[in-house]
Amino acid sequence: MTKTQVYTAKVSLIVAIGGFLMGFDASVISGVNKFIEAQFSLSSIELGWAVSSLTLISTLAMAVAGPLSTKFGRRTVLKWAATLYAISAVGSALAPSFVFLVIARMIGGLGVGASLIIAPMYIAEICPPNLRGRMVSINQLNIVTGISVAFFTNYLILQLSQSDSAWVQSLGIDVHQWRWMLGLEAVPAILYFGLLFGVPQSPRWLIMQSKNDIAFKVLKKFSNEEQASKDFEAIKESVKNKPKKEKVPLRELFKPALKLVLTIGIVIAVLQQITGINSVFFYAPMIFEQTGIGTDASFSMAILVGLTNLVFTVVAIMFIDRFGRKVLLVFGLSGIALSPDKIEKLPEHVYKTLATKLVGTQYNSDITYKKAIIVTYGEKEAKKVESDLITAGITMNSWLILMGIIGFVASFAVSLGPVMWVLFSELFPNAIRGVAISFAGFFNSGVSFLVQLIFPWELDTIGTAPTFLIYGIFAAVGLVFIILKLPETKNKSLEELEAILVKEK
């Protein structure tokens, strides 16, 4: 690698730590659910709210992150995000009540919304076309790394909590498992804040602010002088006829020239979440616990899901600039549409509970069994005994479920996961990129919030198999749209893509 390529990779990796924090913050709650549900006596909707509140606020943060980055700079907004992550981690760990926990999670949501939008935007703006796909995908790689690390640290803390070691007891890990799970995030958040001081402002943002001399110096750090000069002139040409505004009005997005680009952005944004990926990442141990394998095994299976996500994201990064964005999306969506079938075709659930009050009774579905537990023990007590009763009474092929979910996650990781953010960084014109990505991100995060909120209710009401079947249907519909409407964007500069996709009438 050349000196400029090494520098580009270094800066991209630092900025992408925001993705790591987002992934960790989002998935660490998967290990916390079981504990806070019992401690705070939560209903299924309250549990969904504890999980999804972060995403709700991140949705609102996305709506302002782009415009704020246009006014104050991409790097500045990322520093704010790092600070919010740290505050959220400490506040969540110390939460004395359900309401306090939700508020702390919401503070983290502000950081999630900002970093999720600004990190890939910044990376796209510093990278030459031949590296942009891989470098932007690093942010997604860091997101899935954060998810995997969260699954692993959750499992590690759970195992440590069962230890008799004096240091474990002195730190309260044995009785405050979920607090330690949430509090660990403060460490990488503080590290991220410090490293961002070594990152320059985006050269495209600097040109938009008429800081041309500084912008050219920054561009030369990311490519040779000849290429930097070409990029410098192309960027200036792209923005010189655009009205200079600190905030681009939302109505700019609805011009006829942007109809195709905006439609593609919104559909991809919705599709990434409505296919149900965050149901797996945010509730993985809960899903596996329904198979009767027990708490420890459900946490270890969640680690396998995280590793699958990580490995196939690496595969996507390796091939995204070779095969293109569209090919990966078609391949991945096909897998997402088919993988839930493995869950739908599971054998009938048969329960032979060891609980005295239910002994001798068989149930044909997980829904009827859980309702019987509530009727027998009462709703509050049922929260405490449900996991043990399912472990004792259920007969199900947990490995078959694991294979179905791994196929689902692998298909997502090689396609919608990294490709969406690459497309977001490429499709929209320079002058409106910030507000356009925020707008599409608003839809993405809004759908994610709804999926997370109602997932526990879906498990209690319609069961696992029908829920995942619905996700598969959405994937099939999205596949048709991708084949018919999405153009290929690989190996084209941002300015070339603007000329191709945005047609002034």
XYZ file of C-alpha atoms in Angstrom:
505
model
C 0.000 0.000 0.000
C 1.127 3.552 -0.705
C 1.636 6.131 2.000
C -1.613 7.885 1.126
C -3.540 4.607 1.147
C -2.162 3.760 4.584
C -3.228 7.179 5.861
C -6.672 6.777 4.323
C -7.098 3.382 5.975
C -5.869 4.731 9.319
C -8.291 7.651 9.345
C -11.150 5.441 8.152
C -10.496 2.947 10.952
C -10.509 5.685 13.591
C -13.737 7.231 12.323
C -15.316 3.781 12.055
C -14.920 3.247 15.813
C -18.220 5.105 15.882
C -19.657 2.077 14.115
C -18.150 -0.224 16.757
C -19.809 1.774 19.514
C -23.111 1.729 17.668
C -22.955 -2.061 17.254
C -21.935 -2.633 20.857
C -24.540 -0.250 22.251
C -27.289 -1.820 20.159
C -26.551 -5.487 20.898
C -25.354 -5.371 24.484
C -29.010 -5.040 25.494
C -29.622 -8.582 24.194
C -27.874 -9.985 27.241
C -29.528 -7.519 29.592
C -33.144 -8.306 28.635
C -33.518 -11.384 30.801
C -32.270 -9.598 33.920
C -34.130 -6.286 33.632
C -37.365 -8.041 32.682
C -37.338 -9.843 36.021
C -35.826 -7.018 38.114
C -38.266 -4.346 36.940
C -41.216 -6.734 36.295
C -41.579 -5.623 32.680
C -44.374 -6.533 30.274
C -43.464 -7.598 26.720
C -44.114 -4.073 25.411
C -42.103 -2.502 28.248
C -39.232 -4.826 27.438
C -39.545 -3.856 23.785
C -39.469 -0.214 24.843
C -36.301 -0.738 26.903
C -34.638 -2.143 23.793
C -36.101 0.164 21.154
C -35.963 3.509 22.999
C -32.348 3.920 21.901
C -33.364 3.471 18.278
C -36.303 5.870 18.587
C -34.037 8.690 19.708
C -31.393 7.753 17.147
C -34.114 8.184 14.524
C -34.644 11.754 15.693
C -30.878 12.313 15.894
C -30.473 11.219 12.288
C -32.892 13.912 11.211
C -30.525 16.612 12.518
C -27.103 14.925 12.319
C -26.617 15.679 8.632
C -27.510 19.375 8.851
C -25.436 19.759 12.019
C -22.465 18.188 10.246
C -22.922 20.679 7.413
C -22.805 23.584 9.867
C -20.173 22.399 12.370
C -18.249 19.734 10.449
C -18.296 15.943 10.349
C -15.493 15.503 12.898
C -17.091 17.833 15.457
C -20.380 15.935 15.405
C -18.514 12.638 15.846
C -16.840 14.048 18.991
C -20.260 14.891 20.379
C -21.378 11.344 19.621
C -18.425 9.838 21.517
C -19.287 11.941 24.563
C -22.919 10.844 24.480
C -21.914 7.174 24.252
C -19.814 7.486 27.407
C -22.560 9.280 29.360
C -25.102 6.659 28.286
C -22.900 3.738 29.313
C -22.294 5.064 32.812
C -25.908 6.132 33.286
C -27.288 2.763 32.125
C -24.964 0.855 34.439
C -26.049 2.895 37.461
C -29.770 3.009 36.605
C -31.882 2.604 39.791
C -35.167 2.256 37.899
C -36.667 1.309 34.555
C -37.359 4.960 33.690
C -33.771 5.987 34.460
C -32.471 3.131 32.327
C -34.624 4.182 29.387
C -33.451 7.802 29.679
C -29.806 6.694 29.729
C -30.424 4.494 26.681
C -32.010 7.447 24.901
C -28.892 9.541 25.502
C -26.932 6.782 23.796
C -29.448 6.924 20.963
C -28.307 10.469 20.193
C -24.766 9.158 19.716
C -25.985 6.239 17.616
C -27.944 8.486 15.278
C -25.032 10.855 14.789
C -22.301 8.259 14.247
C -24.461 6.037 12.064
C -24.978 8.889 9.610
C -21.758 10.880 9.822
C -19.068 8.167 10.000
C -19.797 6.600 6.562
C -20.396 10.067 5.089
C -16.989 11.257 6.265
C -15.193 8.134 5.015
C -16.839 8.419 1.585
C -15.734 12.039 1.340
C -12.051 11.307 1.965
C -11.651 8.173 -0.164
C -10.787 7.834 -3.872
C -13.368 5.868 -5.920
C -11.305 2.663 -6.095
C -11.127 2.438 -2.283
C -14.431 3.967 -1.289
C -16.507 0.782 -1.187
C -14.050 -1.060 1.040
C -13.336 1.902 3.293
C -17.003 2.793 3.848
C -17.643 -0.892 4.522
C -15.118 -0.714 7.354
C -17.733 1.232 9.273
C -20.187 -1.639 8.818
C -17.416 -4.089 9.724
C -16.895 -2.186 12.949
C -20.628 -2.223 13.629
C -20.714 -6.011 13.373
C -17.481 -6.264 15.364
C -19.176 -4.250 18.094
C -22.157 -6.602 17.939
C -19.887 -9.642 18.241
C -17.886 -8.136 21.101
C -21.128 -7.301 22.932
C -22.318 -10.921 22.617
C -18.931 -12.143 23.851
C -18.621 -9.751 26.807
C -22.196 -10.555 27.825
C -21.330 -14.259 27.878
C -18.050 -13.592 29.707
C -19.757 -11.534 32.402
C -22.453 -14.207 32.770
C -19.765 -16.840 33.327
C -17.823 -14.627 35.735
C -20.985 -14.020 37.747
C -21.088 -17.741 38.537
C -17.524 -17.691 39.882
C -16.676 -17.817 43.584
C -13.622 -15.606 43.133
C -13.258 -12.862 45.697
C -12.539 -10.155 43.091
C -15.729 -11.026 41.205
C -17.777 -10.622 44.363
C -15.952 -7.461 45.427
C -16.802 -5.824 42.084
C -20.397 -6.965 42.340
C -20.289 -8.899 39.064
C -22.059 -11.829 40.720
C -25.186 -9.773 41.479
C -24.980 -6.902 38.977
C -24.351 -8.783 35.725
C -26.451 -6.546 33.508
C -24.955 -3.363 34.953
C -21.455 -4.490 34.019
C -22.648 -5.503 30.561
C -23.900 -1.973 29.922
C -21.086 -0.083 31.667
C -18.206 -1.566 29.648
C -19.054 0.660 26.700
C -17.591 3.702 28.440
C -14.048 2.447 27.750
C -14.130 2.472 23.906
C -16.244 5.657 23.947
C -13.557 7.598 25.791
C -10.876 6.129 23.505
C -12.860 7.213 20.429
C -13.159 10.772 21.682
C -9.391 11.030 22.112
C -8.490 9.513 18.732
C -10.797 11.883 16.821
C -8.424 14.755 17.607
C -6.019 13.188 15.091
C -8.570 13.186 12.270
C -8.815 16.119 9.789
C -12.060 17.759 8.748
C -13.679 16.442 5.565
C -12.144 18.130 2.475
C -15.567 18.328 0.792
C -17.009 20.036 3.858
C -14.060 22.454 3.917
C -14.710 23.419 0.293
C -18.392 23.936 1.062
C -17.216 26.348 3.776
C -14.905 28.133 1.272
C -11.794 26.899 3.112
C -10.144 25.849 -0.153
C -6.484 26.014 0.891
C -7.042 23.771 3.890
C -9.189 21.427 1.807
C -6.471 20.971 -0.826
C -3.865 20.179 1.844
C -6.193 17.553 3.321
C -6.889 16.023 -0.119
C -3.146 15.587 -0.704
C -2.972 13.417 2.415
C -5.410 10.945 0.861
C -4.076 10.811 -2.731
C -1.181 12.008 -4.886
C -1.005 15.671 -5.887
C -2.285 15.093 -9.421
C -5.355 13.198 -8.231
C -5.863 15.675 -5.406
C -5.931 18.519 -7.937
C -8.511 16.711 -10.081
C -10.668 15.935 -7.047
C -10.338 19.503 -5.812
C -11.571 20.970 -9.096
C -14.370 18.411 -9.421
C -15.649 19.140 -5.924
C -15.539 22.897 -6.478
C -17.421 22.490 -9.752
C -20.018 20.348 -8.017
C -20.785 22.913 -5.321
C -20.103 26.287 -6.970
C -23.571 26.675 -8.484
C -25.347 25.366 -5.416
C -26.777 27.957 -3.022
C -24.630 28.162 0.079
C -26.830 27.490 3.061
C -26.021 26.384 6.537
C -29.095 24.192 6.375
C -30.469 22.637 3.196
C -34.301 22.759 3.207
C -35.986 19.376 3.237
C -38.025 20.356 0.182
C -34.822 20.224 -1.885
C -35.060 16.426 -1.718
C -38.419 16.365 -3.475
C -37.336 17.969 -6.700
C -38.220 15.849 -9.773
C -34.525 15.406 -10.572
C -34.003 13.545 -7.289
C -37.054 11.273 -7.518
C -35.162 8.101 -8.506
C -32.320 8.631 -6.037
C -34.667 9.382 -3.142
C -36.909 6.403 -3.909
C -33.944 4.026 -4.003
C -32.572 5.457 -0.760
C -35.862 5.105 1.136
C -36.586 1.586 -0.151
C -33.098 0.357 0.748
C -33.353 2.036 4.167
C -36.685 0.387 4.969
C -35.669 -2.964 3.506
C -32.575 -3.240 5.688
C -34.698 -3.191 8.837
C -38.081 -4.607 7.837
C -36.414 -7.934 7.045
C -35.912 -8.288 10.807
C -32.163 -8.310 11.382
C -32.361 -6.371 14.645
C -34.809 -8.879 16.053
C -31.889 -11.301 15.974
C -29.183 -8.923 17.164
C -31.227 -7.381 19.992
C -32.967 -10.538 21.188
C -30.639 -13.411 20.214
C -30.364 -15.053 23.657
C -34.141 -14.754 24.111
C -34.783 -16.430 20.732
C -32.463 -19.324 21.514
C -33.796 -19.658 25.046
C -37.211 -20.446 23.538
C -35.705 -23.690 22.193
C -35.128 -24.972 25.716
C -31.328 -25.012 25.673
C -30.945 -22.883 28.794
C -29.471 -19.478 29.547
C -25.744 -20.254 29.236
C -26.133 -22.068 25.921
C -28.367 -19.311 24.531
C -25.650 -16.731 25.258
C -22.988 -18.919 23.599
C -25.159 -19.396 20.501
C -25.515 -15.633 20.297
C -21.723 -15.466 19.988
C -21.918 -17.771 16.938
C -24.456 -15.415 15.393
C -22.135 -12.474 16.010
C -19.144 -14.279 14.493
C -21.201 -15.213 11.426
C -22.155 -11.591 11.009
C -18.520 -10.556 11.292
C -17.143 -13.162 8.852
C -19.684 -12.471 6.116
C -19.268 -8.723 6.488
C -15.570 -9.266 5.744
C -16.615 -11.290 2.681
C -18.778 -8.374 1.548
C -15.905 -5.914 1.968
C -13.635 -8.170 -0.095
C -16.066 -8.340 -3.003
C -18.084 -5.105 -2.908
C -15.732 -3.277 -5.289
C -15.169 -6.353 -7.463
C -18.699 -7.619 -8.010
C -20.550 -4.393 -7.276
C -23.290 -3.318 -4.895
C -26.248 -4.682 -6.878
C -24.894 -8.232 -7.213
C -24.343 -8.509 -3.458
C -27.826 -7.181 -2.724
C -29.495 -9.666 -5.086
C -27.519 -12.570 -3.611
C -28.119 -11.543 -0.004
C -31.817 -10.784 -0.310
C -32.369 -14.152 -1.951
C -30.778 -15.783 1.092
C -32.816 -13.698 3.534
C -36.037 -14.643 1.761
C -35.187 -18.360 1.888
C -33.556 -18.717 5.329
C -36.746 -18.226 7.417
C -38.185 -21.333 5.724
C -35.832 -23.401 7.871
C -37.528 -21.918 10.915
C -41.052 -22.208 9.514
C -40.611 -25.953 8.861
C -39.541 -26.823 12.385
C -41.241 -29.890 13.864
C -44.226 -29.362 16.145
C -43.303 -28.129 19.607
C -44.007 -30.703 22.283
C -43.671 -29.735 25.932
C -43.397 -32.191 28.827
C -42.970 -29.793 31.688
C -41.434 -30.818 34.970
C -43.368 -28.159 36.828
C -45.738 -29.808 39.299
C -48.731 -27.658 38.397
C -48.375 -28.409 34.671
C -47.160 -32.010 34.732
C -48.873 -34.412 32.359
C -50.086 -31.707 29.956
C -48.829 -31.324 26.377
C -48.922 -28.116 24.341
C -48.823 -27.788 20.567
C -47.145 -24.373 20.414
C -44.868 -22.087 22.368
C -47.685 -19.532 22.597
C -50.122 -21.812 24.418
C -47.390 -23.096 26.712
C -46.315 -19.608 27.795
C -49.920 -18.565 28.328
C -50.395 -21.612 30.547
C -47.361 -20.584 32.609
C -48.838 -17.108 33.108
C -52.239 -18.528 34.098
C -50.623 -20.972 36.510
C -48.072 -18.711 38.190
C -49.352 -15.188 37.576
C -47.746 -12.669 35.240
C -45.098 -11.370 37.652
C -43.911 -14.768 38.867
C -44.067 -16.194 35.332
C -41.285 -13.809 34.297
C -38.997 -15.448 36.835
C -39.794 -19.098 36.087
C -40.529 -19.067 32.341
C -36.926 -19.671 31.261
C -36.473 -22.640 33.620
C -39.802 -24.163 32.636
C -39.057 -23.875 28.923
C -35.642 -25.446 29.451
C -37.247 -28.299 31.390
C -40.245 -28.901 29.184
C -39.476 -28.149 25.550
C -38.379 -30.591 22.882
C -37.002 -28.829 19.805
C -34.062 -29.108 17.419
C -32.091 -26.066 18.537
C -29.361 -26.681 15.952
C -31.881 -26.494 13.138
C -32.994 -23.105 14.425
C -29.369 -22.000 14.750
C -28.656 -22.956 11.135
C -31.695 -21.035 9.916
C -30.733 -17.915 11.833
C -27.081 -18.161 10.784
C -28.175 -18.393 7.135
C -30.379 -15.353 7.690
C -27.578 -13.338 9.340
C -24.968 -14.375 6.744
C -27.227 -13.262 3.904
C -27.791 -9.899 5.580
C -24.116 -9.384 6.401
C -22.985 -9.955 2.827
C -25.560 -7.571 1.388
C -27.914 -5.137 3.114
C -25.625 -4.606 6.101
C -22.619 -2.942 4.422
C -24.081 -2.173 0.988
C -26.802 0.160 2.240
C -24.320 2.546 3.812
C -22.060 2.455 0.769
C -25.034 3.342 -1.437
C -26.092 6.123 0.931
C -22.630 7.660 0.669
C -22.694 7.431 -3.146
C -26.209 8.160 -4.394
C -26.872 11.677 -3.163
C -25.317 14.875 -4.605
C -22.645 16.677 -2.550
C -24.704 19.739 -1.647
C -27.604 17.770 -0.164
C -25.806 14.630 0.977
C -26.067 15.450 4.662
C -29.816 16.085 4.748
C -30.531 13.288 2.234
C -28.722 10.634 4.267
C -30.443 11.904 7.402
C -33.816 11.642 5.663
C -33.221 8.072 4.459
C -31.682 7.190 7.816
C -34.836 8.462 9.509
C -36.854 5.798 7.689
C -34.236 3.144 8.426
C -34.147 3.871 12.130
C -37.908 4.355 12.395
C -38.613 0.911 10.965
C -35.882 -0.549 13.181
C -37.605 0.976 16.223
C -40.935 -0.635 15.324
C -39.349 -4.036 14.676
C -37.562 -3.974 18.040
C -40.572 -2.662 19.940
C -43.061 -5.303 18.809
C -40.752 -8.320 18.592
C -41.339 -9.527 22.201
C -45.072 -9.041 21.615
C -44.824 -11.048 18.380
C -43.092 -13.903 20.196
C -45.870 -13.932 22.795
C -48.714 -13.507 20.291
C -47.952 -15.238 16.976
C -44.743 -17.139 17.719
C -41.268 -17.286 16.201
C -42.009 -19.079 12.922
C -44.729 -16.738 11.585
C -42.645 -13.714 12.585
C -39.642 -14.815 10.554
C -41.852 -15.851 7.653
C -43.130 -12.264 7.447
C -39.525 -11.046 7.299
C -38.875 -13.413 4.393
C -41.837 -12.068 2.432
C -40.561 -8.502 2.787
C -37.138 -9.654 1.525
C -38.698 -11.233 -1.573
C -40.560 -8.020 -2.427
C -37.370 -5.977 -1.938
C -35.439 -8.336 -4.194
C -37.769 -7.549 -7.093
C -37.289 -3.804 -6.573
C -33.486 -4.115 -6.477
C -33.394 -6.084 -9.721
C -35.624 -3.618 -11.549
C -34.558 -0.206 -10.217
C -31.072 -0.123 -8.682
C -28.188 0.940 -10.960
C -24.609 -0.193 -10.309
C -22.426 2.461 -8.625
C -19.005 0.811 -8.340
C -15.864 2.499 -9.701
C -17.555 5.863 -10.260
C -16.688 9.129 -8.508
C -19.328 10.897 -6.468
C -19.482 13.616 -9.099
C -19.913 11.079 -11.935
C -22.755 9.408 -10.061
C -24.436 12.759 -9.565
C -24.313 13.383 -13.311
C -25.771 9.937 -14.051
C -28.508 9.745 -11.404
C -29.628 13.355 -11.043
C -31.244 14.636 -14.239
C -32.329 18.273 -14.226
C -35.491 18.752 -16.292
